[in-house]
Each structure stands twice: as structure tokens, then as C-alpha cells.
XYZ file of C-alpha atoms in Angstrom:
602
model
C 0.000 0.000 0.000
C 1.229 3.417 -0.902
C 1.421 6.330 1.357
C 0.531 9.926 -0.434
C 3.464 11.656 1.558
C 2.842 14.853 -0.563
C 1.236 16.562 2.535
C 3.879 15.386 5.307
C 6.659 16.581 3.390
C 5.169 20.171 3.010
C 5.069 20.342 6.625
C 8.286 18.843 7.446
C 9.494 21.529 4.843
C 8.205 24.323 6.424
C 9.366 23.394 9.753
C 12.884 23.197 8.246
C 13.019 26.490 7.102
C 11.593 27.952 10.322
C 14.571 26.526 11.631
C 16.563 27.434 8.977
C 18.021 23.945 8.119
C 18.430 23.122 4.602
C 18.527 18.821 4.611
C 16.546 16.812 7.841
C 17.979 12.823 8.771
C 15.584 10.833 9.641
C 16.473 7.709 10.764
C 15.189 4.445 11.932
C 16.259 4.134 15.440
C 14.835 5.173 18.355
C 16.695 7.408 20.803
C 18.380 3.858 21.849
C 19.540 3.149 18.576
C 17.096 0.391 18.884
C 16.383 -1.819 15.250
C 12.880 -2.511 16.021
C 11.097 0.539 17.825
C 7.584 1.743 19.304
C 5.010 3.454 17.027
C 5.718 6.315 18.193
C 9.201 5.989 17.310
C 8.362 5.299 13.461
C 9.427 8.806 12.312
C 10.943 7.074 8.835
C 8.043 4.998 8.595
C 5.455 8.153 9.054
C 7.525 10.326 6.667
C 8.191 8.258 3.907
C 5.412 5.485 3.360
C 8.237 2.754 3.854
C 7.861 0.420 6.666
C 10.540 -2.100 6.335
C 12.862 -2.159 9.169
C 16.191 -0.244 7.810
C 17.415 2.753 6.341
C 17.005 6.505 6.604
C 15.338 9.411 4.837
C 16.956 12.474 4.013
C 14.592 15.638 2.993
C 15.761 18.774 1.422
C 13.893 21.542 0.057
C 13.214 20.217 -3.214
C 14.143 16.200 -2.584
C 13.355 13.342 -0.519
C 15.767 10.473 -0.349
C 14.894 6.958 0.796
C 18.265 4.716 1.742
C 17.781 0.708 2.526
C 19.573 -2.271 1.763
C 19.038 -5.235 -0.326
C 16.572 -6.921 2.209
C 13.904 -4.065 0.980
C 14.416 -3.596 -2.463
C 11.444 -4.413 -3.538
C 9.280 -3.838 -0.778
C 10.769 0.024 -0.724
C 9.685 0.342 -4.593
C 6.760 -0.729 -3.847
C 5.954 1.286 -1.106
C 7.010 4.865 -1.715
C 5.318 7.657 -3.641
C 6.570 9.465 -6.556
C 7.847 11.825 -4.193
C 10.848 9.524 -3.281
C 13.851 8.201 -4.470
C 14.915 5.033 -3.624
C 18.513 4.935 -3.144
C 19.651 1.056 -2.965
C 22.696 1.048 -0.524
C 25.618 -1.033 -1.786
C 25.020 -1.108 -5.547
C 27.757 0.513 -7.736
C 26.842 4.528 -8.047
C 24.438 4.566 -5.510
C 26.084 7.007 -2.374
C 25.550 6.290 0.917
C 23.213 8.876 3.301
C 26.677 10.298 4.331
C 27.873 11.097 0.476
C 24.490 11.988 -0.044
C 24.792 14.585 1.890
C 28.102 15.610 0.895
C 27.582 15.626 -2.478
C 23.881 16.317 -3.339
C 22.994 18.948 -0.761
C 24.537 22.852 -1.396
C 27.922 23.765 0.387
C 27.265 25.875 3.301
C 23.787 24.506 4.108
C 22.753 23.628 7.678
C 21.758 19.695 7.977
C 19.537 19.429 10.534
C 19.214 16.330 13.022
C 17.791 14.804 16.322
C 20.843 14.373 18.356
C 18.947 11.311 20.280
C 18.392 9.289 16.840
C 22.209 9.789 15.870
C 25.303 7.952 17.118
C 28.179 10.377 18.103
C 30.438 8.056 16.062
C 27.981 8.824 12.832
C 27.973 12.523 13.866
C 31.506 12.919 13.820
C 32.003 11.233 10.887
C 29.924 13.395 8.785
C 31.094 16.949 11.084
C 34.189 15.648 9.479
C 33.048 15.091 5.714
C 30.952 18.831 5.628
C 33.488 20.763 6.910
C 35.573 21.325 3.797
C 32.373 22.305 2.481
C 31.205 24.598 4.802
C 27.893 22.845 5.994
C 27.446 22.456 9.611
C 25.510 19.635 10.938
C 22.823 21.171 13.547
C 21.514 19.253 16.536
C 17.428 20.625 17.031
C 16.318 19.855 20.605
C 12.684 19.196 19.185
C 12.292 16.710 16.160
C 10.550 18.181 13.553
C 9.303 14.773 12.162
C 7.429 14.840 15.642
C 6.578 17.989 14.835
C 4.843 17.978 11.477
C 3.265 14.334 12.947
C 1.189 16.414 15.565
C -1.307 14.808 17.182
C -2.081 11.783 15.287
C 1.783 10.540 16.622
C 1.092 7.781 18.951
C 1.570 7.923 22.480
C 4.901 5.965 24.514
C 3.962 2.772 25.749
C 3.649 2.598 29.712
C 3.730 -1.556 29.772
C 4.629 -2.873 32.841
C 8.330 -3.985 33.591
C 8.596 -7.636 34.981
C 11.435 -10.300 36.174
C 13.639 -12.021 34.048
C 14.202 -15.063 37.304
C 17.559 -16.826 37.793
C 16.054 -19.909 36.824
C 16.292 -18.428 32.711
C 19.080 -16.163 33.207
C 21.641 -17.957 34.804
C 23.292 -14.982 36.133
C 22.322 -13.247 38.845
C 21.994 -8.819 38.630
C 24.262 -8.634 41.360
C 26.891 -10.652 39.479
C 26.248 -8.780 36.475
C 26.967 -5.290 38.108
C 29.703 -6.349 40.091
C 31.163 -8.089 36.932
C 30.246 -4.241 35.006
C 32.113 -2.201 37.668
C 35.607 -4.381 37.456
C 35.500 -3.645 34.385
C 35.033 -0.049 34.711
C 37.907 -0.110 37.577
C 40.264 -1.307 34.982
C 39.580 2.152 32.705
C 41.582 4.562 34.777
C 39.986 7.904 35.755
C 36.684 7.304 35.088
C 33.434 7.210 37.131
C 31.389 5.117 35.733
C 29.319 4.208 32.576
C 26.063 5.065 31.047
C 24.220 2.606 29.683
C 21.403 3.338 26.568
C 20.626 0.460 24.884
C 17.254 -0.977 25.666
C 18.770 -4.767 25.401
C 21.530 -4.138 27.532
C 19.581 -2.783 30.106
C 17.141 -5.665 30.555
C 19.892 -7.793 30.283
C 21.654 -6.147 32.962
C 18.877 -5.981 35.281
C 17.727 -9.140 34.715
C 14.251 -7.430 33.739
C 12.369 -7.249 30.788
C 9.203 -5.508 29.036
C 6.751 -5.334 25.828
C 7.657 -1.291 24.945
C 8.279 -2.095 21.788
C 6.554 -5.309 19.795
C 8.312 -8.667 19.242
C 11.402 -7.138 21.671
C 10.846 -7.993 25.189
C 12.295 -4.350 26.354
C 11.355 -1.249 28.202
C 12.336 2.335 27.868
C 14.821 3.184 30.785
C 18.529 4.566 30.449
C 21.093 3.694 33.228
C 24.239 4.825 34.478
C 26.468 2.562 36.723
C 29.036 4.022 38.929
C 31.501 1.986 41.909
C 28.444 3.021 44.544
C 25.021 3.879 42.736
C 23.161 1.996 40.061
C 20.416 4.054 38.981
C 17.537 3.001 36.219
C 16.118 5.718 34.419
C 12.053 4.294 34.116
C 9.107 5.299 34.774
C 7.921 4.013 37.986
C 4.591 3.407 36.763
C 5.699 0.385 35.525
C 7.074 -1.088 38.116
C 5.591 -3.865 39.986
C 6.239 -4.688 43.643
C 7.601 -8.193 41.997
C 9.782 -6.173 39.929
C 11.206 -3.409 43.126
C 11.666 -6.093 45.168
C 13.929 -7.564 42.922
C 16.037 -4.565 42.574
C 16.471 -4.176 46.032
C 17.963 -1.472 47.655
C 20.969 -1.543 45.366
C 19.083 0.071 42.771
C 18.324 3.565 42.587
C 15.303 4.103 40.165
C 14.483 7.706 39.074
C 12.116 8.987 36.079
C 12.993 8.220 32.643
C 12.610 11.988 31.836
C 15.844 13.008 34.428
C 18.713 11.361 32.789
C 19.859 14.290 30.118
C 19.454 16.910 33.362
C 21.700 14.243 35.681
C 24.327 13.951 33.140
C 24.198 17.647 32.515
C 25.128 17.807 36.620
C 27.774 15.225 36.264
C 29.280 17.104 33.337
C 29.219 20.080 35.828
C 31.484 17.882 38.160
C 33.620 17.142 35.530
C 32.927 14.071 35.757
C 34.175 10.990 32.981
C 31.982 8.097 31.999
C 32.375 5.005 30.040
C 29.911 5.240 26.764
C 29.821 2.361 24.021
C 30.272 2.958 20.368
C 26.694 2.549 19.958
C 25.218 5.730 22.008
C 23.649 8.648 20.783
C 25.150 12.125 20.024
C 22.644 13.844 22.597
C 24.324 11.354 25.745
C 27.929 13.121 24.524
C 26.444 16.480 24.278
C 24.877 16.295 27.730
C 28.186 14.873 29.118
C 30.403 17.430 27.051
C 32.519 15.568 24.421
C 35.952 15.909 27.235
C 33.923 13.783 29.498
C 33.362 10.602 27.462
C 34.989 7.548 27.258
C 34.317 5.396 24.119
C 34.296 2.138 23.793
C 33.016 -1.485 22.471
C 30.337 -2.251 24.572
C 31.730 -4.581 27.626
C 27.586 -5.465 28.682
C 27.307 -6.106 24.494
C 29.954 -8.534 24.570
C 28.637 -10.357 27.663
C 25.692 -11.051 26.670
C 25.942 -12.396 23.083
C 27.983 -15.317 25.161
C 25.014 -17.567 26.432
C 25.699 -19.307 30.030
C 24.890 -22.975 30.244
C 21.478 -21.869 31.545
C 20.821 -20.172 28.654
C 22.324 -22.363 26.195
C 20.094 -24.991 27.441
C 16.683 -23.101 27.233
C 17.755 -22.509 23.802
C 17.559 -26.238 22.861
C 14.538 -26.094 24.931
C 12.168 -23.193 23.678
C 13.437 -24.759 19.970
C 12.046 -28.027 20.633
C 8.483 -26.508 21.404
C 9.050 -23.903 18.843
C 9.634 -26.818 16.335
C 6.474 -28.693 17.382
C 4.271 -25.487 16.815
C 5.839 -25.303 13.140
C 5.264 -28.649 12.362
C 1.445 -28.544 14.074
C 0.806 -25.944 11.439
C 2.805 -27.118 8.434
C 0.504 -30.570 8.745
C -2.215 -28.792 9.049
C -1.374 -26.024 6.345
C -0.823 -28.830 3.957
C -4.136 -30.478 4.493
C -5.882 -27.646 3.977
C -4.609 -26.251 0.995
C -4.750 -29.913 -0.205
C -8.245 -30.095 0.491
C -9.004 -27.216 -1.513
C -9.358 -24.528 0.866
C -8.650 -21.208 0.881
C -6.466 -19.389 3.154
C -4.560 -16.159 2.633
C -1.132 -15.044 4.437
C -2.143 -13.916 7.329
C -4.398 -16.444 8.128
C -1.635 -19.151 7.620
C 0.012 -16.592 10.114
C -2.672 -15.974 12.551
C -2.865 -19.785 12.674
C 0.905 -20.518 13.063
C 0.919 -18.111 16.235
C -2.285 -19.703 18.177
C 0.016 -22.639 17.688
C 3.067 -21.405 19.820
C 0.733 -19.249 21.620
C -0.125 -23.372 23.018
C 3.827 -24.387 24.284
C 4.460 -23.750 27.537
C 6.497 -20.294 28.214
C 5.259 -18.269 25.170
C 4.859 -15.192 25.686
C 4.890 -13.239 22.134
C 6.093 -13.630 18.451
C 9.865 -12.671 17.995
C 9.249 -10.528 15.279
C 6.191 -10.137 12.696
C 5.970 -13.577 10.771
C 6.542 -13.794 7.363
C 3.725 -15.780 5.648
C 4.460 -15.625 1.755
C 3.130 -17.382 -1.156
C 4.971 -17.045 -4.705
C 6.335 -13.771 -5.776
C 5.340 -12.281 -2.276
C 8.544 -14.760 -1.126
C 10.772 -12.564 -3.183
C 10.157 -9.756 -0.709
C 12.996 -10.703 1.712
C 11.057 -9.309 4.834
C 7.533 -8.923 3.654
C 4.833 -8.595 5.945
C 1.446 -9.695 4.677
C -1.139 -7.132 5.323
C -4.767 -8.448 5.273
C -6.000 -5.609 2.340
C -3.502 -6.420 0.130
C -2.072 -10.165 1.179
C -2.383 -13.417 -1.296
C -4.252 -16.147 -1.125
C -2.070 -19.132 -0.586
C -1.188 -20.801 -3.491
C -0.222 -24.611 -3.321
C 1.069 -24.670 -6.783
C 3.753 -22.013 -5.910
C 6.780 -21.732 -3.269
C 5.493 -20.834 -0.100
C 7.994 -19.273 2.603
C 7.250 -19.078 6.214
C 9.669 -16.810 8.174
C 9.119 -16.692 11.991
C 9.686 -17.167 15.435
C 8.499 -16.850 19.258
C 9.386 -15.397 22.454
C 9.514 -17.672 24.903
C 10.866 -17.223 29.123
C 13.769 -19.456 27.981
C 14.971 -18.586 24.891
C 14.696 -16.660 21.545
C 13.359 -18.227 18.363
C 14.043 -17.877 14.322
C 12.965 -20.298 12.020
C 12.816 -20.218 7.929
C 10.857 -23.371 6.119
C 10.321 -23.058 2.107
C 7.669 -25.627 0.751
C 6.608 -26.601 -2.209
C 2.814 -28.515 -1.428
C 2.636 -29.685 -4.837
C 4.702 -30.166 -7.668
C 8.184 -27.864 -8.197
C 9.377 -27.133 -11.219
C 13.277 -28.425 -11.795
C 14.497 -24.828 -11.880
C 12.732 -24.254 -8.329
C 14.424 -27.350 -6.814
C 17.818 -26.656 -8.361
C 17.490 -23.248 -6.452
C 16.198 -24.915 -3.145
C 18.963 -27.297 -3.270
C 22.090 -24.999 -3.704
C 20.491 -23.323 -0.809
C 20.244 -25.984 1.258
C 23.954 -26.789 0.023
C 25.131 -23.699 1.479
C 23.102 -24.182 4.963
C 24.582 -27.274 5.598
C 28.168 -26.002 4.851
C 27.865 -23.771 7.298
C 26.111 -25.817 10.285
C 29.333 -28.755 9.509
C 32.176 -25.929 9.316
C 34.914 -26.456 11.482
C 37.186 -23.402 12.318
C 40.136 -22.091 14.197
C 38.992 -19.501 17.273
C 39.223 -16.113 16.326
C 37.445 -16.971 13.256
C 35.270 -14.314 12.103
C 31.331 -14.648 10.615
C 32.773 -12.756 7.854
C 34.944 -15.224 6.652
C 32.831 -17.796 6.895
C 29.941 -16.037 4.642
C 31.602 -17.637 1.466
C 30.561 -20.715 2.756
C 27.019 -20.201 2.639
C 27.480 -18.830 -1.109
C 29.297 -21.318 -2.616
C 27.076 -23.746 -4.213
C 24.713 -20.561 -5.530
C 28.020 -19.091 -6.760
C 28.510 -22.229 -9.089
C 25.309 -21.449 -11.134
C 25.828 -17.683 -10.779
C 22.991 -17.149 -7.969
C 23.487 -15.358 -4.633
C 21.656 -13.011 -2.166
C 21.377 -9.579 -1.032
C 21.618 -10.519 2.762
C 23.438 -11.386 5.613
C 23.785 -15.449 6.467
C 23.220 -15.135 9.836
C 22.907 -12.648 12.842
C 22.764 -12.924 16.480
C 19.947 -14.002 18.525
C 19.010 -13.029 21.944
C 17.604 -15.397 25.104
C 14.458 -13.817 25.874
C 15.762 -10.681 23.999
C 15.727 -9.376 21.056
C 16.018 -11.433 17.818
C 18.581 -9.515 16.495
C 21.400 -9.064 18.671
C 25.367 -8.309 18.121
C 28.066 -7.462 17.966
C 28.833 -10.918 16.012
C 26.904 -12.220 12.957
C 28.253 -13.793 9.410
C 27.900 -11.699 6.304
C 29.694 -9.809 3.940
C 29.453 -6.329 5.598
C 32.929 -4.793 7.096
C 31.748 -5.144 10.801
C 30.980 -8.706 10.612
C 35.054 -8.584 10.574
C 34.926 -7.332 13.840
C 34.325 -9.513 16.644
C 35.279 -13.310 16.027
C 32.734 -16.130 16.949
C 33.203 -17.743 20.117
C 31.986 -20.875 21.706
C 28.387 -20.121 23.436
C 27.190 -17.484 21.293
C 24.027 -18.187 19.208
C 23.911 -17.420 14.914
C 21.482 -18.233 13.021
C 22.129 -20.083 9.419
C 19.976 -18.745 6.738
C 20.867 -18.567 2.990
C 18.556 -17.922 0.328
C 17.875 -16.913 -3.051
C 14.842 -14.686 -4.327
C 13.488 -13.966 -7.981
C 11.429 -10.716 -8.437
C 7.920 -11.521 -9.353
C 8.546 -15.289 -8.733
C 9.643 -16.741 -5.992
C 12.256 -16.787 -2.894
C 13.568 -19.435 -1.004
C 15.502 -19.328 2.608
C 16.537 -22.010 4.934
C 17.493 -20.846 8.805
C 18.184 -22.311 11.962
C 19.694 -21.308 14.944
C 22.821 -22.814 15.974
C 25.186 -22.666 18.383
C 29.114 -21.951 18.575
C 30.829 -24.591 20.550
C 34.378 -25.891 21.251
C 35.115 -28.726 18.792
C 37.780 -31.324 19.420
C 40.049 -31.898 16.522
C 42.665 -34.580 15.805
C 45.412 -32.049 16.161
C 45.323 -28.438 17.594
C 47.652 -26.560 15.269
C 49.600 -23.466 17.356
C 47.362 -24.807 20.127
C 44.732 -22.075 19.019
C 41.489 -24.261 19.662
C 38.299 -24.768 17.102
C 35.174 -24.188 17.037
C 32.138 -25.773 15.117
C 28.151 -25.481 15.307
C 25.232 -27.096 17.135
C 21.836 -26.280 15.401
C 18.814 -26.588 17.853
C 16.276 -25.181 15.282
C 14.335 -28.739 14.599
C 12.116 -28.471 11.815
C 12.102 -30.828 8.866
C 13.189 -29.334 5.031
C 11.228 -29.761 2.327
C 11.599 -33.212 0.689
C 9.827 -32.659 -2.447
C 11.906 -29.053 -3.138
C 15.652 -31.139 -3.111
C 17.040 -32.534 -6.613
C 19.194 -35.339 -5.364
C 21.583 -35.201 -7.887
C 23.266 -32.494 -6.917
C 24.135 -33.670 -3.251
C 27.180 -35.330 -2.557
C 27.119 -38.605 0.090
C 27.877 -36.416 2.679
C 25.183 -33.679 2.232
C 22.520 -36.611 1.781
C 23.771 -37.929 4.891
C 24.087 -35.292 6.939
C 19.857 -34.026 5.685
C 18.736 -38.321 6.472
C 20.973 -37.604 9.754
C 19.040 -34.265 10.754
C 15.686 -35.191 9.536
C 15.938 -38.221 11.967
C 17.278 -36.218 15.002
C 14.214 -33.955 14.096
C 11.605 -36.909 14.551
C 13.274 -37.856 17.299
C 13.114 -34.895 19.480
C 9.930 -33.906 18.582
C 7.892 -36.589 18.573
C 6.952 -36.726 22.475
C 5.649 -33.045 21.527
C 3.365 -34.272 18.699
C 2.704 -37.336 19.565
C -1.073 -36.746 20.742
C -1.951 -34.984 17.034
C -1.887 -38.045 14.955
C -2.106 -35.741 11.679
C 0.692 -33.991 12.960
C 2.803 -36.755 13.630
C 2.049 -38.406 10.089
C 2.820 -35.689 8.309
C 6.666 -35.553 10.298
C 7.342 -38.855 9.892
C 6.382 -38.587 5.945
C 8.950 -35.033 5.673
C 11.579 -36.708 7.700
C 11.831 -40.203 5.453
C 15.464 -40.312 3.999
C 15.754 -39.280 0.657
């Protein structure tokens, strides 16, 4: 569905020149530098007509620019107006926002930004790239995207905050802050740190909320010193469950004080830790002489899972697989039997089905329910006005996952309920080649997901196929579904931070065809130590565990592609799959005929 944005830029446009700015960013975070955000966050979104999850809008007086990735090609052309130009980040020519900027907006002009929605890293980066031009970038203390939205914006969310028990999170808060202020010791002069992002917060706290949809999260800020921890939240949300846990320890205050307390800390001269993440408006408030910057320590904690959490991984996965098959079965039988059912009633359907395992408490992110060329969206979202109806003669791609009090799922299944075409199942199986390398790859430690991308690619690269997205990102436990700093792809910062044994990745190659079809195969799997006949410079390797369990589509693979070992290694899975989740099943007879038929070697 298109948005007519004709009227919202006029506004926007007029508030600019009231405040005598010549370009306005607009991007997708939240003041957290959150992926996924509130409604009320959705400035982007409201602006520009585009809902997909990333990129950023740049207006100037006479142009409005739309920047995304390969993920929302398609869904972005579909989406904006003629007012827009859809500028597809990472294809040859196209600029980035920052040379966008540079190059398409007059020297000596005024850019205009919300300080909260920028990183300080970003911000000085393009300070740097205007100044031989003469244009200033110009922090506004109200955003005018907020403003031209008016009254129609939606109001914050006031959800209540609740406890995240020991019994999940295998690490207790008091641990966690003690273990946050040793490391803060071991920076010399400083006082303490401020913490922004909503994730690391709940983490830390061993909290966690519904502020924002699919992300178990609540608006709050922090700052940690050697003798206070104080969470910036409203108290309103608080429970007595949730004080009590916090004790006396922690010093809760309203969400709206924390710019005016580090404004008085910045009058005591005081230095505090700040990760590479935070927002421009946390270094103004601090003054730029006052902050510390550095990879976030709570960041890199967390994406390594403690046994507790490792285990509620395989846990929630085993439920979370028995929901997928309940609705596969039935899916199948319907559309079988002639029936009609459109994309989001496949995923209504497939949520009342985790909504039954024990723990659920919310979908992970918005499923996607696609039939045919719908599939080549990478992260469509049926929409009941404008959704198909699902067709068995075509690829259908289910991409989705729950939120359960142990763990954190993602799942991808592409099926085929009828009869594929060879081309299709050529596709499907150099996919599935590519998953598989990945889940058996064995690698030294301080490996990095970026150089094990290629992996995933290989067997698309030998008939000239690929895809526009990463192979795999991090994935929270009872957080969000997307979570850093590791992840395998081909972007620079995947070359970053090297995979280590107890973080979670998932595994999801694909391949899409405008106006056809797309295919994608992801689990979740976990890093682990892996013993090896020798240990070469005794550096230690590292392999995979997958815990997604969820059988691949039989009737999609051409055989004659697969070596012995890919054949065994899908026979090998599809029987761990039955295995596992047969005492889940086992009462749905339909359900349990219909795994034992997709789990039959090939």
C-alpha cells in the first residue's frame, strides 16, 4: 500500500526552514539506537510510506531520499510515492546517506538532526566530511518529524516492567553489576558508565518488558558508577515483583531526568564510560571531554550464552519446532483439500500454535507468511488488504519465530505442497547446500562470521545465484532477535568480533526472484568448542550445534546435486528432528504423520 506523503513533506518543509536547516535525517532508530522501535518511534516509517525495518530518509527543500539495503528492495519500490527516491545502498553509483549529503545537498547549508536518533560516532564522521564544504551539521532539541506528525503521533507505551528469574538467566543482577564495575575499575579515571541500549539494560537488570513489539524491552537509560546503580524508568511500571527484585541496590528515578543528571555530572567534571553505539545527545549532555568510548563490555557479555541459557535454547526450539510442524501438517491439508487461506491467516494460525507451548509469551518478530512472488520480498509482511491467497502450486515461505521465558526463536521453512518445477528445486537445493556447509564448518577460534559467509554462497556461486543478505545474525535469550556485535555476512563489521563458543547465529541462505519466488533455509545454531585430531599453534576450534528442529522440504531437493555427505548429513538431521519432537506431537496423529512422511530419507 502506498502512502501519499505529498502533505507530510510540506510540513516537514516548512518546519525546516523555520529553523533554517536546509537537509533533515531521519532515521530508523529510536533514541536507543534500537532496530525494532515503538510506534511512536516510526518517524521514517510516518515520513516516507516505507515500513521495512532499515534505512534513513533524508529531505531537502526540493528532494526526498529513501536509503535501505538489499533486504527491501522491492518492498521500498513498492511502497514509496513518486515523491521519493529510492537509493539502494551497496550497488555501484548509488552514495551512501553520508555522500548523499556531501555531495547532493549545497555547500554551506545547515543539515539538521535529532541528536537522540544519531550515534556520536555517525555525527563525527559526517562533522568531518561537511566541513571542507562549509555545511554544519545542527543538533534541534525538538524533532521536527514529531513535529509535522502532531497529534495523530502515537503515544509511549507505559507496559509494565517484569522479572527475568535466575532460573532463565543464569546470572544473577548482582553478578552482572559487580562483573560491570571491574571492568570499569580497569579504565583509569573514570566514574562510571552510562548505559542506553534498551537490550543491555534488561539484560543487565535481569528485567524485561513489551515497549516495543516482538522485543521484550522497556524504555529506561542507566548509568552505573563503583556506589550507585540508577535506572532511568518510569515508575509506573514497576511492579512490587519487579522493586523487590532490585532491592535497595538500585536507585530508580524517572525516565525523563537522565539528560538533566548527566548535565550535573558534566558540571562535576565528571568521565563516563559510553559504548560505540550511544547517541550524540548522551555526549552532548556529558560534554565531548567527558566521554569515554568504547566497544560495549555489557554487548559482549551477553551475546555469550551461560549454560542456563544455552540450554533453554535447545529447549524453547524443541516446542518452537512442534508449533511449526502442528501448522505445516495442518497447512498442507488444507490447501490440499481445496481450501482457501490467505497469508495472514496461515500466520494468525501458526501463532495460536506457539501461543499453546508452555512459556510463550509473544512472536519474535512479525511472521513472514508468503506465497509465490510475495517470497521474493525478503522481509515482507502480509497485510490483510492487500495479502495473497495461498497458493499450493507455488513456493510458499514461512519466516518466523516466538518469544519464549527461555529462549529466543528464528525459524525459515520453504515448501513446495505440490509439484516444483526443476528450476525451483535446483534453487532450493544450492540453498540448502550452502546451509549445511555452514552448520558442519569447522574453524580455528578467532574466526570471524565474515569469513565464513563464502561458505554459505558457494554452491549458488557455481550457477551464478546469490543473495542480497546477511547469512546469519545474532539471537538473543528472551531478547531481542537480532542481537550483536557478532553475525556472518559480507558487511565490514561482521570482521569485527570473532565467533566464540556459546554465542548463538542463526544459518539462513537464500535466493529470491522478483515476481517469482524466494527461497531461505534458517536455523539457529550454536558456537561450541570442537575437538580436533590435532590443535595446530594450540589455538582451539570451534564448530556449530543447530537446535532449530524443523524438517526441510523433501519434495523441493534434486538429489543429484548432493554429494554422500550432504545426503547424509539431511537423512541424519531429519531423523534427530523426529526424534526430538515426537513426544511433543505425539497426541496430534495428523501432525505426527505428516513428520514422519517429511523426515523419510531421501
Amino acid at each position: 500500500m502506498v502512502v501519499v506523503t505529498t502533505d507530510r513533506l510540506s510540513g516537514l518543509r516548512s518546519l525546516m526552514e523555520s529553523n533554517n536547516v536546509q537537509a533533515y535525517f531521519v532515521p530508523s532508530e529510536d533514541s536507543h539506537q534500537s532496530e525494532y522501535i515503538a510506534d511512536c518511534d516510526k518517524r521514517r516509517h510516518w515520513i516516507s510510506g516505507f515500513t521495512g525495518s532499515a534505512g534513513c530518509a533524508i529531505v531537502t527543500s526540493k528532494e526526498a531520499a529513501l536509503f535501505t539495503d538489499g533486504r527491501y528492495f522491492l518492498q521500498a519500490s513498492q511502497q514509496l510515492d513518486n515523491n521519493w527516491t529510492l537509493m539502494k545502498q551497496g550497488l555501484p553509483g548509488v552514495p551512501t546517506w553520508q555522500e548523499y549529503l556531501v555531495k547532493n545537498v549545497e555547500a554551506g547549508s545547515r543539515i539538521g538532526v535529532d541528536p537522540t536518533l544519531i550515534t556520536a560516532v555517525d555525527a563525527h564522521h559526517l562533522i568531518n566530511e561537511l566541513k571542507p564544504l562549509g555545511s554544519t551539521l545542527v543538533p534541534l532539541s525538538e524533532n521536527l518529524v514529531d513535529l509535522a506528525w502532531g497529534n495523530d503521533r502515537p503515544e509511549s507505551p507505559k507496559d509494565k516492567v517484569f522479572v527475568h528469574p535466575f532460573k532463565f538467566s543464569g546470572y544473577c543482577l548482582d553478578d552482572k553489576i559487580k562483573d560491570l564495575r571491574a571492568h570499569i575499575q580497569q579504565q583509569q579515571g573514570l566514574y562510571g558508565q552510562v548505559v542506553s541500549a534498551l537490550d543491555e539494560i534488561a539484560w543487565l537488570f535481569n528485567l524485561r518488558g513489551s515497549d516495543i513489539e516482538c522485543n521484550p524491552v522497556f524504555f529506561s537509560y542507566a548509568i552505573i558508577t563503583q556506589d550507585e546503580a540508577l535506572l532511568y524508568v518510569d515508575r509506573i511500571k514497576l511492579t512490587k515483583e519487579t522493586e523487590d527484585h532490585l532491592g535497595s541496590d538500585v536507585t530508580v528515578k524517572p525516565y525523563a531526568d537522565f539528560f538533566s543528571d548527566l548535565g550535573k555530572l558534566k558540571a562535576q567534571g565528571k568521565k563516563l564510560l559510553v559504548n560505540n553505539k550511544t547517541s550524540l545527545a548522551v555526549e552532548l549532555a556529558l560534554g565531548e571531554e567527558n566521554v569515554s568510548e568504547e566497544r560495549s563490555f555489557i554487548t559482549d557479555a551477553k551475546a555469550i550464552k551461560n549454560e542456563v541459557e544455552l540450554q533453554g535454547m535447545r529447549d524453547c526450539h524443541l516446542r518452537d519446532g512442534a508449533a511449526l510442524v502442528h501448522y505445516l501438517a495442518w497447512l498442507e491439508s488444507q490447501l490440499l483439500a481445496g481450501s482457501k487461506l490467505d497469508e495472514v491467516e496461515g500466520a494468525d494460525r501458526l501463532e495460536e500454535f506457539r501461543a499453546a507451548q508452555e512459556h510463550f509469551v509473544g512472536l519474535s518478530f512479525a511472521t513472514i507468511s508468503s506465497t509465490g512472488s510475495n517470497g521474493a520480498i525478503i522481509h515482507y509482511k502480509p497485510e490483510k488488504e492487500t495479502c495473497k491467497v495461498i497458493d499450493p502450486t507455488q513456493i510458499y515461505l514461512v519466516d518466523s519465530g516466538g518469544q519464549y521465558r527461555d529462549g529466543t526463536t528464528d525459524v525459515t521453512r520453504t515448501f513446495h505442497f505440490m509439484t516444483p518445477t526443476d528450476y525451483e528445486k535446483r534453487c532450493f537445493t544450492r540453498v540448502l547446500q550452502g546451509h549445511i556447509a555452514v552448520d558442519i564448518a569447522v574453524f580455528p577460534s578467532g574466526t570471524t562470521g565474515y569469513l565464513l559467509d563464502p561458505y554459505a554462497r558457494q554452491a549458488l556461486w557455481k550457477d551464478g545465484l546469490n543473495f542480497l543478505h546477511g547469512t546469519g545474525h545474532g539471537v538473543g535469550s528472551f531478547l531481542n532477535v537480532h542481537e550483536g556485535p557478532h553475525g556472518i555476512g559480507i558487511r565490514p563489521h561482521f570482521n569485527d568480533t570473532a565467533l566464540a563458543a556459546g554465542m548463538t547465529v542463526t544459518d539462513e541462505p537464500g535466493y529470491y526472484e522478483d515476481g517469482k519466488f524466494g527461497i531461505r533455509i534458517e536455523n539457529v545454531i550454536l558456537v561450541k568448542d570442537v575437538d580436533t585430531p590435532n590443535n595446530f599453534n594450540d589455538r582451539g576450534y570451534l564448530g556449530f550445534e543447530h537446535v532449530t528442529m524443523a524438517p526441510l522440504c523433501r519434495n523441493l531437493i534434486d538429489k543429484s546435486l548432493l554429494t554422500i555427505a550432504e545426503i547424509n548429513w539431511i537423512n541424519a538431521y531429519h531423523a534427530e528432528v523426529l526424534e526430538k519432537l515426537t513426544p511433543f506431537i505425539k497426541e496430534n496423529n495428523e501432525s505426527l504423520a505428516w513428520l514422519k512422511k517429511e523426515t523419510l530419507p531421501i
